[in-house]
XYZ file of C-alpha atoms in Angstrom:
673
model
C -3.458 -7.680 13.927
C -1.880 -9.914 11.442
C -3.985 -11.230 8.614
C -3.759 -14.623 6.764
C -3.726 -14.389 2.923
C -5.468 -16.627 0.507
C -4.853 -16.324 -3.254
C -7.152 -17.244 -6.086
C -4.078 -17.231 -8.463
C -4.212 -20.494 -10.645
C -0.919 -22.066 -11.318
C 0.877 -25.229 -10.751
C 2.228 -25.876 -7.359
C 4.097 -29.031 -8.323
C 6.052 -27.390 -11.101
C 6.871 -24.531 -8.963
C 8.262 -26.811 -6.423
C 10.232 -28.863 -8.784
C 11.994 -25.581 -10.228
C 12.538 -24.339 -6.519
C 14.236 -27.450 -5.192
C 16.337 -27.695 -8.503
C 17.506 -24.206 -7.849
C 18.104 -24.969 -4.330
C 21.053 -27.266 -4.888
C 23.330 -27.829 -1.876
C 22.567 -24.651 -0.082
C 19.708 -25.813 1.689
C 20.287 -24.469 5.301
C 20.652 -20.903 3.871
C 17.236 -20.992 2.610
C 15.569 -21.727 5.902
C 17.142 -19.037 7.931
C 19.907 -18.572 10.389
C 19.926 -18.110 14.284
C 18.827 -14.464 14.110
C 15.703 -15.266 12.227
C 14.887 -18.552 13.946
C 15.733 -17.718 17.530
C 12.398 -16.278 18.417
C 10.710 -19.408 17.999
C 13.300 -21.701 18.881
C 13.723 -20.012 22.182
C 9.938 -20.550 22.850
C 10.112 -24.211 22.592
C 13.624 -25.106 23.505
C 15.054 -24.192 26.790
C 18.572 -23.856 27.940
C 18.485 -26.897 30.270
C 16.966 -29.362 27.442
C 19.100 -32.109 26.147
C 19.109 -31.263 22.511
C 19.915 -33.641 19.602
C 20.336 -31.889 16.207
C 19.867 -34.450 13.369
C 21.490 -33.846 9.904
C 23.516 -30.884 11.465
C 25.894 -30.536 8.218
C 27.951 -27.284 8.142
C 25.111 -25.171 9.851
C 26.153 -22.763 12.473
C 22.952 -22.905 14.135
C 24.043 -25.300 17.041
C 27.017 -23.007 17.671
C 24.825 -20.049 17.931
C 22.530 -21.631 20.293
C 25.654 -22.899 22.354
C 26.955 -19.249 22.588
C 23.760 -17.813 24.173
C 23.460 -20.599 26.973
C 22.430 -24.002 25.351
C 25.230 -26.366 26.404
C 23.711 -29.880 26.013
C 23.878 -30.131 22.216
C 24.489 -33.266 20.496
C 25.049 -33.103 16.726
C 24.978 -35.862 14.352
C 25.416 -36.350 10.497
C 25.910 -39.413 8.343
C 28.938 -37.722 6.738
C 32.201 -38.375 8.754
C 33.780 -35.598 6.571
C 31.333 -32.715 7.901
C 31.553 -34.169 11.381
C 35.408 -33.698 11.289
C 35.199 -30.297 9.802
C 32.817 -29.213 12.649
C 34.886 -30.844 15.364
C 37.838 -28.903 14.125
C 35.761 -25.739 13.925
C 34.235 -25.873 17.215
C 36.161 -28.149 19.482
C 38.382 -25.468 21.127
C 35.882 -22.615 21.615
C 32.835 -25.011 22.458
C 34.294 -27.840 24.454
C 30.847 -29.214 25.568
C 29.469 -29.532 22.073
C 29.251 -32.967 20.899
C 29.559 -34.033 17.205
C 29.137 -37.796 16.186
C 29.109 -39.386 12.764
C 25.714 -41.413 12.703
C 22.718 -42.246 10.695
C 19.514 -40.474 12.086
C 17.608 -43.809 10.883
C 19.693 -46.051 13.033
C 20.765 -44.231 16.007
C 22.935 -45.728 18.731
C 21.530 -43.565 21.710
C 19.636 -44.939 24.597
C 15.905 -44.653 24.622
C 14.431 -41.420 25.955
C 17.948 -39.535 26.126
C 16.751 -36.295 24.809
C 14.248 -33.843 25.629
C 14.437 -31.968 21.953
C 15.284 -33.349 18.546
C 16.152 -30.333 16.298
C 15.711 -30.773 12.447
C 16.836 -28.157 10.201
C 15.955 -29.011 6.666
C 16.754 -32.596 7.348
C 13.420 -33.931 6.704
C 13.173 -31.912 3.422
C 16.372 -33.372 2.152
C 15.427 -36.994 3.142
C 11.851 -36.692 1.583
C 12.118 -35.451 -1.933
C 9.019 -37.450 -3.063
C 6.296 -39.724 -1.695
C 7.487 -42.835 -3.261
C 7.092 -45.959 -1.248
C 10.969 -46.433 -0.618
C 11.278 -42.875 0.479
C 8.193 -43.112 2.912
C 9.629 -46.346 4.478
C 12.901 -44.307 5.095
C 10.950 -41.677 6.934
C 9.015 -43.944 8.961
C 12.295 -45.244 10.448
C 13.398 -41.688 11.089
C 10.078 -40.921 12.770
C 10.425 -44.180 14.752
C 13.995 -43.304 15.968
C 13.009 -39.659 16.878
C 10.158 -41.295 18.944
C 12.358 -43.723 20.584
C 15.123 -41.360 21.735
C 12.861 -38.485 22.866
C 11.351 -38.735 26.543
C 7.793 -38.019 27.312
C 6.925 -34.508 27.190
C 9.955 -34.072 24.728
C 9.502 -32.079 21.524
C 10.458 -32.752 17.839
C 11.129 -29.215 16.434
C 11.403 -29.445 12.547
C 12.210 -26.486 10.292
C 10.898 -27.132 6.986
C 9.342 -25.390 3.898
C 6.462 -28.244 4.315
C 5.772 -29.368 0.652
C 2.461 -31.103 0.853
C 3.614 -34.777 0.882
C 5.944 -33.983 3.853
C 3.244 -32.263 5.910
C 0.941 -35.305 4.900
C 3.645 -37.529 6.429
C 4.246 -35.742 9.630
C 0.322 -35.455 10.081
C -0.083 -39.099 9.448
C 2.463 -40.165 12.172
C 2.646 -37.769 14.944
C -0.926 -37.064 15.753
C -1.777 -40.536 15.308
C 0.816 -41.542 17.863
C -0.928 -39.250 20.217
C 1.569 -36.204 19.812
C 0.405 -32.696 20.059
C 1.004 -31.043 16.498
C 1.558 -27.434 16.036
C 2.707 -25.625 12.818
C 4.126 -21.925 13.291
C 4.990 -19.702 10.458
C 8.542 -18.128 10.907
C 8.118 -14.575 9.427
C 11.641 -13.246 10.054
C 13.098 -16.230 8.066
C 10.645 -15.790 5.166
C 11.305 -12.073 5.020
C 15.212 -12.728 5.036
C 14.987 -14.973 2.311
C 12.827 -12.530 0.414
C 15.208 -9.924 0.792
C 18.184 -12.133 -0.314
C 16.323 -13.273 -3.365
C 17.395 -16.705 -2.765
C 14.238 -18.311 -1.185
C 11.712 -16.520 -3.350
C 9.860 -15.506 -0.213
C 8.482 -18.889 0.660
C 7.100 -19.487 4.009
C 9.406 -21.197 6.472
C 7.598 -23.259 8.979
C 8.748 -24.605 12.549
C 6.753 -27.603 13.231
C 6.482 -28.669 17.057
C 5.398 -32.176 17.842
C 5.192 -32.787 21.580
C 5.385 -36.290 22.760
C 2.683 -37.707 25.145
C 1.430 -41.333 25.934
C -1.145 -42.111 23.655
C -4.566 -42.567 25.142
C -7.536 -44.364 23.960
C -10.368 -42.184 22.480
C -8.672 -38.916 22.709
C -8.588 -36.601 19.610
C -5.108 -35.265 18.707
C -4.490 -31.596 19.410
C -3.737 -29.967 16.284
C -2.637 -26.302 16.016
C -1.578 -23.507 13.761
C 0.003 -20.402 14.431
C 0.331 -18.641 11.022
C -0.342 -15.048 11.904
C 1.852 -13.409 14.470
C 1.486 -15.066 17.929
C -2.243 -16.051 17.416
C -2.486 -19.808 18.029
C -5.506 -21.505 16.626
C -6.939 -24.910 17.514
C -8.172 -26.760 14.421
C -10.384 -29.680 13.998
C -8.670 -32.127 11.533
C -5.360 -32.752 9.556
C -7.252 -31.666 6.506
C -7.708 -28.042 8.124
C -3.910 -27.900 8.788
C -3.123 -28.807 5.176
C -5.518 -26.270 3.723
C -4.165 -23.484 5.880
C -0.544 -24.145 5.034
C -1.107 -24.605 1.320
C -3.180 -21.412 1.108
C -0.375 -19.406 2.797
C 2.231 -21.008 0.433
C 0.379 -20.108 -2.533
C -0.254 -16.783 -1.291
C 3.301 -16.364 -0.619
C 4.331 -17.585 -3.928
C 1.982 -14.772 -5.586
C 3.431 -12.030 -3.259
C 6.979 -13.228 -4.247
C 6.117 -13.118 -8.083
C 4.547 -9.508 -7.249
C 7.939 -8.530 -5.699
C 9.943 -9.770 -8.644
C 8.297 -7.734 -11.146
C 5.486 -6.261 -13.045
C 2.095 -8.335 -13.841
C 1.090 -5.583 -16.401
C -0.262 -7.371 -19.511
C -1.197 -10.465 -17.525
C -4.537 -9.406 -16.016
C -4.653 -8.743 -12.101
C -3.897 -10.997 -8.939
C -6.295 -11.101 -6.140
C -6.102 -12.459 -2.523
C -8.544 -12.578 0.220
C -7.237 -11.469 3.751
C -8.543 -13.344 6.856
C -8.355 -12.825 10.332
C -6.484 -15.963 11.838
C -9.676 -17.521 13.716
C -12.151 -16.602 10.914
C -13.295 -18.462 7.889
C -14.945 -15.633 6.068
C -12.743 -12.950 4.369
C -12.151 -9.676 5.902
C -10.670 -8.050 2.839
C -10.332 -8.761 -0.951
C -7.296 -7.250 -2.524
C -6.894 -6.842 -6.313
C -3.359 -6.096 -7.607
C -2.705 -4.610 -10.899
C 0.020 -2.993 -12.672
C 0.524 -0.615 -15.589
C 3.503 -0.619 -17.797
C 6.298 1.571 -16.464
C 9.724 2.584 -17.734
C 11.579 3.432 -14.422
C 13.712 0.791 -13.040
C 13.772 2.176 -9.428
C 11.224 4.307 -7.460
C 8.013 2.601 -8.656
C 5.089 4.178 -7.229
C 2.576 2.153 -5.155
C -0.590 2.761 -3.524
C -3.675 1.077 -1.967
C -7.087 2.032 -2.599
C -9.897 1.454 0.037
C -13.268 0.939 -1.493
C -15.869 2.310 0.862
C -18.461 -0.205 2.176
C -21.536 -0.640 -0.057
C -19.562 0.863 -3.363
C -17.587 -2.346 -4.248
C -20.345 -3.245 -6.676
C -19.829 -0.176 -8.842
C -18.251 -0.679 -12.241
C -15.067 1.378 -11.428
C -14.459 -1.083 -8.299
C -16.014 -4.401 -9.202
C -14.684 -5.049 -12.710
C -11.126 -5.658 -14.327
C -11.818 -2.718 -16.707
C -13.157 -0.352 -14.106
C -9.924 -1.357 -11.770
C -7.787 -0.467 -14.778
C -9.420 2.843 -15.337
C -8.871 3.626 -11.548
C -5.232 2.524 -11.899
C -4.565 5.114 -14.637
C -6.517 7.851 -13.060
C -4.673 7.221 -9.764
C -1.307 7.719 -11.622
C 0.595 4.934 -9.767
C 2.446 2.046 -11.208
C 0.879 -0.516 -9.015
C -2.429 -0.228 -7.309
C -3.831 -2.479 -4.660
C -7.707 -2.105 -4.729
C -9.144 -3.260 -1.262
C -12.854 -4.254 -0.792
C -14.405 -4.461 2.667
C -16.582 -7.499 3.455
C -20.189 -7.337 4.671
C -20.639 -8.856 8.054
C -17.468 -7.485 9.335
C -17.064 -4.433 11.374
C -14.544 -1.713 10.801
C -13.637 1.086 13.128
C -12.808 3.745 10.438
C -10.392 4.395 7.811
C -7.415 4.854 10.113
C -7.914 1.647 11.766
C -8.607 -0.265 8.388
C -4.996 1.381 7.173
C -3.235 0.289 10.181
C -4.769 -3.268 10.123
C -3.732 -3.535 6.279
C -0.285 -1.977 6.432
C 2.000 -5.210 6.782
C -0.166 -7.072 4.143
C -0.017 -4.249 1.754
C 3.631 -4.041 1.895
C 3.952 -7.568 1.007
C 2.377 -6.630 -2.358
C 4.917 -4.019 -3.171
C 6.796 -3.859 -6.549
C 10.367 -4.434 -6.889
C 12.553 -1.495 -5.928
C 10.481 -0.321 -3.011
C 12.047 -0.439 0.290
C 10.679 -2.213 3.222
C 10.349 0.859 5.264
C 8.528 2.781 2.339
C 5.308 4.588 3.705
C 2.576 3.419 1.410
C -0.093 5.900 0.543
C -3.648 4.968 0.997
C -6.318 6.355 -1.212
C -10.085 6.362 -0.738
C -13.391 8.375 -1.663
C -14.297 10.446 1.207
C -12.622 10.399 4.659
C -14.287 7.162 6.011
C -14.944 3.533 5.263
C -18.705 4.077 4.603
C -21.838 2.710 5.993
C -23.566 -0.609 5.749
C -26.369 -1.795 7.653
C -28.344 -5.154 7.166
C -32.008 -4.692 7.786
C -33.005 -8.266 6.725
C -31.629 -11.668 6.426
C -33.539 -14.277 4.485
C -33.339 -17.557 2.685
C -34.691 -18.350 -1.072
C -35.216 -21.953 -1.997
C -34.172 -20.791 -5.523
C -31.122 -18.359 -4.869
C -29.924 -19.448 -1.297
C -29.205 -16.957 1.432
C -29.627 -13.065 0.898
C -29.562 -9.935 2.629
C -31.250 -6.526 2.383
C -29.065 -3.904 3.446
C -28.629 -0.182 3.265
C -25.454 1.457 2.251
C -24.405 5.080 2.015
C -23.336 5.989 -1.681
C -21.622 8.861 -3.366
C -23.205 12.158 -2.240
C -24.538 11.020 0.895
C -27.299 9.333 -0.626
C -28.755 6.178 1.078
C -29.621 3.036 -0.914
C -31.366 -0.183 -0.156
C -29.959 -3.286 -1.869
C -30.951 -6.838 -2.266
C -27.933 -9.070 -2.242
C -27.504 -12.914 -3.071
C -24.748 -14.266 -0.731
C -23.759 -16.643 -3.230
C -22.891 -13.912 -5.633
C -21.906 -11.068 -3.247
C -20.239 -8.905 -5.986
C -23.730 -8.240 -7.874
C -26.346 -6.174 -6.448
C -29.560 -7.846 -7.523
C -31.931 -5.040 -6.748
C -31.337 -1.468 -5.599
C -33.396 1.450 -4.681
C -32.605 4.961 -3.286
C -34.157 6.116 -0.169
C -35.910 9.521 0.671
C -36.393 10.908 4.088
C -39.627 12.160 4.615
C -40.111 14.655 7.688
C -43.182 14.503 9.693
C -44.469 16.595 12.544
C -42.256 16.622 15.767
C -39.272 16.097 13.812
C -39.943 12.381 13.015
C -38.639 10.956 9.739
C -39.587 7.747 7.672
C -37.690 6.298 4.921
C -39.397 5.691 1.599
C -38.494 4.468 -1.790
C -37.589 6.922 -4.617
C -39.746 5.329 -7.157
C -38.287 7.409 -10.022
C -34.723 6.126 -9.364
C -33.548 3.471 -11.611
C -30.396 1.516 -10.273
C -29.921 -0.538 -13.411
C -29.127 1.155 -16.569
C -30.531 -1.543 -18.693
C -34.023 -0.950 -17.140
C -33.894 2.422 -18.925
C -33.766 0.903 -22.395
C -36.271 -1.817 -21.587
C -38.600 1.015 -20.617
C -37.848 2.583 -23.957
C -39.047 -0.687 -25.492
C -42.312 -0.374 -23.694
C -43.014 2.995 -25.066
C -42.081 1.734 -28.544
C -44.797 -0.787 -27.926
C -47.397 1.365 -26.328
C -49.364 4.567 -27.149
C -50.441 7.501 -25.108
C -54.026 7.215 -24.085
C -54.326 3.601 -25.076
C -54.923 0.620 -22.649
C -51.843 -1.638 -23.007
C -50.995 -5.033 -21.435
C -47.195 -5.772 -20.384
C -45.575 -8.861 -19.144
C -42.380 -8.595 -17.132
C -40.799 -11.951 -16.475
C -38.323 -11.606 -13.658
C -39.462 -9.382 -10.562
C -36.231 -9.103 -8.377
C -36.837 -6.182 -5.969
C -39.798 -4.799 -8.409
C -37.866 -1.639 -9.371
C -38.727 -1.941 -12.960
C -42.291 -2.719 -12.307
C -42.591 0.121 -9.898
C -41.188 2.634 -12.367
C -43.480 1.342 -15.035
C -46.514 1.435 -12.991
C -45.681 5.274 -12.159
C -44.594 6.270 -15.707
C -47.266 4.707 -17.968
C -50.736 5.228 -16.385
C -52.492 3.448 -19.118
C -50.186 0.293 -18.917
C -51.412 -3.000 -17.088
C -48.213 -5.052 -15.774
C -48.371 -8.674 -15.226
C -44.988 -9.528 -13.295
C -44.002 -13.009 -12.987
C -41.296 -14.572 -10.714
C -40.753 -18.053 -9.807
C -39.383 -17.138 -6.273
C -41.934 -16.309 -3.632
C -39.157 -14.766 -1.358
C -38.910 -12.290 -4.124
C -42.456 -11.060 -3.897
C -42.060 -10.814 -0.134
C -38.849 -8.765 -0.069
C -40.017 -6.542 -3.057
C -43.148 -5.805 -0.884
C -41.855 -5.511 2.462
C -38.456 -3.419 1.561
C -38.915 -1.966 -1.796
C -42.460 -0.724 -1.610
C -43.851 -2.632 -4.395
C -47.516 -2.051 -4.551
C -49.988 -4.412 -6.336
C -53.169 -2.681 -7.549
C -55.427 -2.751 -10.417
C -52.559 -2.098 -12.797
C -49.989 -4.363 -11.272
C -50.440 -8.288 -10.688
C -47.672 -10.507 -9.475
C -47.681 -14.269 -10.169
C -45.404 -16.660 -8.604
C -44.734 -19.357 -11.122
C -42.200 -20.451 -13.945
C -41.799 -17.849 -16.396
C -41.331 -20.022 -19.260
C -44.456 -22.002 -18.468
C -46.429 -18.851 -18.127
C -45.382 -17.644 -21.529
C -46.410 -21.102 -23.026
C -49.733 -20.969 -21.194
C -50.373 -17.594 -22.297
C -49.919 -18.661 -25.859
C -52.165 -21.747 -25.571
C -54.744 -19.386 -24.189
C -54.421 -16.678 -26.941
C -53.305 -13.968 -24.456
C -51.923 -10.901 -25.941
C -49.516 -8.473 -24.750
C -48.170 -5.309 -26.331
C -44.643 -6.007 -24.768
C -42.895 -8.839 -23.010
C -39.832 -8.047 -21.149
C -37.226 -10.745 -20.042
C -34.990 -9.765 -17.170
C -34.056 -13.076 -15.650
C -30.818 -14.154 -14.193
C -29.370 -17.597 -14.422
C -28.683 -19.796 -11.454
C -25.960 -21.637 -13.151
C -22.655 -20.055 -12.485
C -19.891 -19.896 -15.151
C -22.438 -20.642 -17.840
C -20.990 -17.896 -20.031
C -24.243 -16.484 -20.304
C -25.838 -15.071 -16.996
C -28.934 -13.678 -18.161
C -31.375 -15.171 -19.224
C -31.332 -18.962 -18.549
C -30.599 -21.055 -21.691
C -34.286 -22.381 -21.707
C -35.703 -18.975 -22.139
C -33.919 -18.773 -25.446
C -35.277 -22.140 -26.937
C -37.088 -21.746 -30.136
C -40.356 -23.330 -28.827
C -40.559 -20.632 -26.072
C -39.639 -17.763 -28.648
C -42.492 -19.110 -31.108
C -44.721 -18.719 -28.034
C -43.590 -15.177 -27.319
C -44.254 -14.330 -31.038
C -47.754 -15.407 -30.694
C -48.244 -13.352 -27.457
C -47.084 -10.179 -28.978
C -48.873 -10.630 -32.159
C -48.020 -8.354 -35.169
C -47.498 -4.967 -33.410
C -46.120 -6.011 -30.022
C -42.409 -5.894 -28.850
C -40.327 -8.760 -27.027
C -37.401 -6.819 -24.899
C -34.791 -9.106 -23.662
C -31.713 -8.333 -21.414
C -28.850 -10.396 -22.276
C -25.742 -10.544 -20.280
C -23.237 -12.725 -22.174
C -19.465 -12.761 -22.017
C -18.938 -15.561 -24.825
C -19.160 -14.374 -28.188
C -20.290 -17.622 -29.754
C -23.032 -17.913 -27.239
C -24.342 -14.538 -28.111
C -24.095 -15.244 -31.567
C -26.233 -18.245 -31.176
C -28.712 -16.381 -29.151
C -29.086 -13.695 -31.791
C -29.667 -16.249 -34.627
C -32.275 -17.922 -32.653
C -34.005 -14.708 -32.415
C -33.546 -13.764 -35.986
C -35.035 -17.299 -37.038
C -38.180 -16.543 -35.239
C -38.854 -12.729 -35.430
C -38.804 -10.448 -38.640
C -36.869 -7.523 -37.068
C -34.363 -7.603 -34.434
C -32.459 -4.643 -32.992
C -29.961 -4.452 -30.166
C -28.366 -1.664 -27.826
C -24.933 -2.598 -26.095
C -24.675 -0.478 -22.873
C -21.347 1.387 -22.222
C -19.160 -0.095 -19.493
C -21.510 -2.948 -19.063
C -21.879 -6.494 -20.328
C -25.768 -5.940 -20.566
C -27.300 -5.846 -24.156
C -31.188 -4.913 -24.741
C -32.546 -6.751 -27.704
C -35.709 -5.557 -29.193
C -37.745 -8.069 -31.492
C -40.870 -7.472 -33.545
C -43.119 -9.495 -35.801
C -43.283 -6.510 -38.498
C -40.534 -5.475 -40.674
C -38.775 -2.247 -40.571
C -37.890 -1.982 -44.422
C -35.134 0.345 -43.654
C -32.780 0.821 -40.688
C -34.048 4.494 -40.374
C -37.457 3.094 -39.367
C -35.846 1.391 -36.398
C -34.070 4.348 -35.267
C -36.798 6.802 -35.799
C -39.263 4.548 -33.826
C -36.664 4.149 -30.947
C -35.922 7.671 -30.937
C -39.612 8.704 -30.696
C -40.018 6.184 -27.869
C -37.033 7.494 -25.943
C -38.189 11.009 -26.178
C -41.527 9.976 -24.954
C -39.862 8.544 -21.905
C -38.004 11.534 -21.142
C -41.191 13.615 -21.306
C -43.159 11.205 -19.249
C -40.725 10.767 -16.470
C -40.562 14.606 -16.020
C -44.543 14.966 -16.298
C -44.926 12.220 -13.403
C -42.042 14.022 -11.368
C -40.007 10.807 -11.577
C -36.858 12.659 -12.996
C -35.998 16.272 -13.449
C -33.331 15.656 -16.147
C -33.545 13.488 -19.000
C -33.647 9.791 -18.228
C -32.307 8.606 -21.775
C -29.482 10.016 -23.926
C -31.515 10.029 -27.172
C -28.697 10.808 -29.485
C -26.307 8.218 -28.023
C -28.938 5.569 -27.971
C -29.920 6.106 -31.686
C -26.358 6.272 -32.949
C -25.430 3.178 -30.969
C -28.256 1.007 -32.235
C -27.292 -2.273 -34.067
C -30.015 -3.357 -36.405
C -29.243 -7.179 -37.239
C -32.413 -7.983 -39.010
């Protein structure tokens, strides 16, 4: 099956088109393909018995090629008497029935309804270099003349590159007049121009406008055929424009990839759609590493199994760059499979992707080259949605089960507004009962988020063995952090707070969160909870912030800005008292924002220490109201707490190995105040 690409590359389309048409010069017809590339579609819409008018024929051989295969009723016109004389001399003897006349297509002298086909190869593009009023008036005359000389049921067949202003003009005139409107992609012409290097791989389109009598209150028929022979009915001119523009931009990106390396310029990614679907089937990231060879460049595609697309190696530019180096290829296309799509196995995925992946090949790779497909394991993985829900705070979400590395089964909470991020994850265990029955249960000792490990160290720093302690966790999610604390620290009472009631339902029903005498969950705004606790004089040995922001593109995705306001930080200071610890998970990609956050913390708390996770953007901040007079005091306190976590995790049978790499943690601590 053919797939439709849609690129996310950010570049100026107008500038590209300006450069393209400047380069094109006077050789326009060569860039639109010749008869061998166009014949498949032309024969579909033009029959040998048709009375054909070719407008702006120039010195193209297309009419002669059609004549030679049986199209004998062809009239060619051009405004240039010189080119008409040349064509008469060239074809008059061998093709006696071919007619050439000098005539302006805007003022034709033919009788009404004389022709059944008007064929236009690049003439509209040449006559409409822009959308100025003078040009639009000229095109109105052209279209009116085409309408006049075509009989009912006749077709205007226009071969064009379909710049946006040209497509808009076509859509404004013909569907409004009651004509059926179809845009077809001519893949053969596009491939020919890419191979020659002249057309830069731009899509060539054949627009077919079929004339009907205009009837009142009848919606125009609008269709696109952009992937193989699949014809798709669309509902509005805007959908036609969007489909064509996406294809044009993607083709430009593919052409750029075919011309040279993108090493040093980041990566390019595209979504691939089935023609009749609006949600992506695949997302492909293409990245290069520098290479010295001029020929024989090595290219491969890597299929990411379902459920593993959120792993660092596949979900981040840094991870994919690491994958590229380890794979040993000059260019790698990393392909992610989307949820809500069904895949019939790795072989079927490879077959479906083969043509699209070939369009992303580097220069010097032949069209018949067999592209190797790489993956982890021998199949596309498993993903099963077990619940779909809606949150007033975060929108639609799913709870799904996926098979991960080593055959382990995981349950995940995914917000569909941010599908590349796993909001919560739990590992499942299968318990066997009598009569061979099995039951899935949550492995309470599994921590999916690495930053939770170091927040737990902060809890150990704030609490003591055998002593009753109170801990507040702001941000529940699937409840994995609270569940681990509940099982690891048997003298700690946990108060969890989340603003979203849907999260409590999900945590309880699908992640085995259990409220008891040591764990209470409150549904309320976390900032307000802290403010009220400070007003009441409520004390906590530790307060943990693990709250994501609902504002995309803010630079800091965790926590929301209001959770770092000085007034709230003062309330936290009151709540933890002299001996408590404030533990904050920060996810920030903007250095200035991070520095501002750290300065806010230093202005309130006497001691601030941080740990940046390797291969993650998460950073755990520890804040206290007491002063460690020397850095060694922070390090010794964190070291003792980390060792205690390792001991407790094993003692409670949550882990069999050390949970924390103590040496690395202590070595990497950043004591800022």
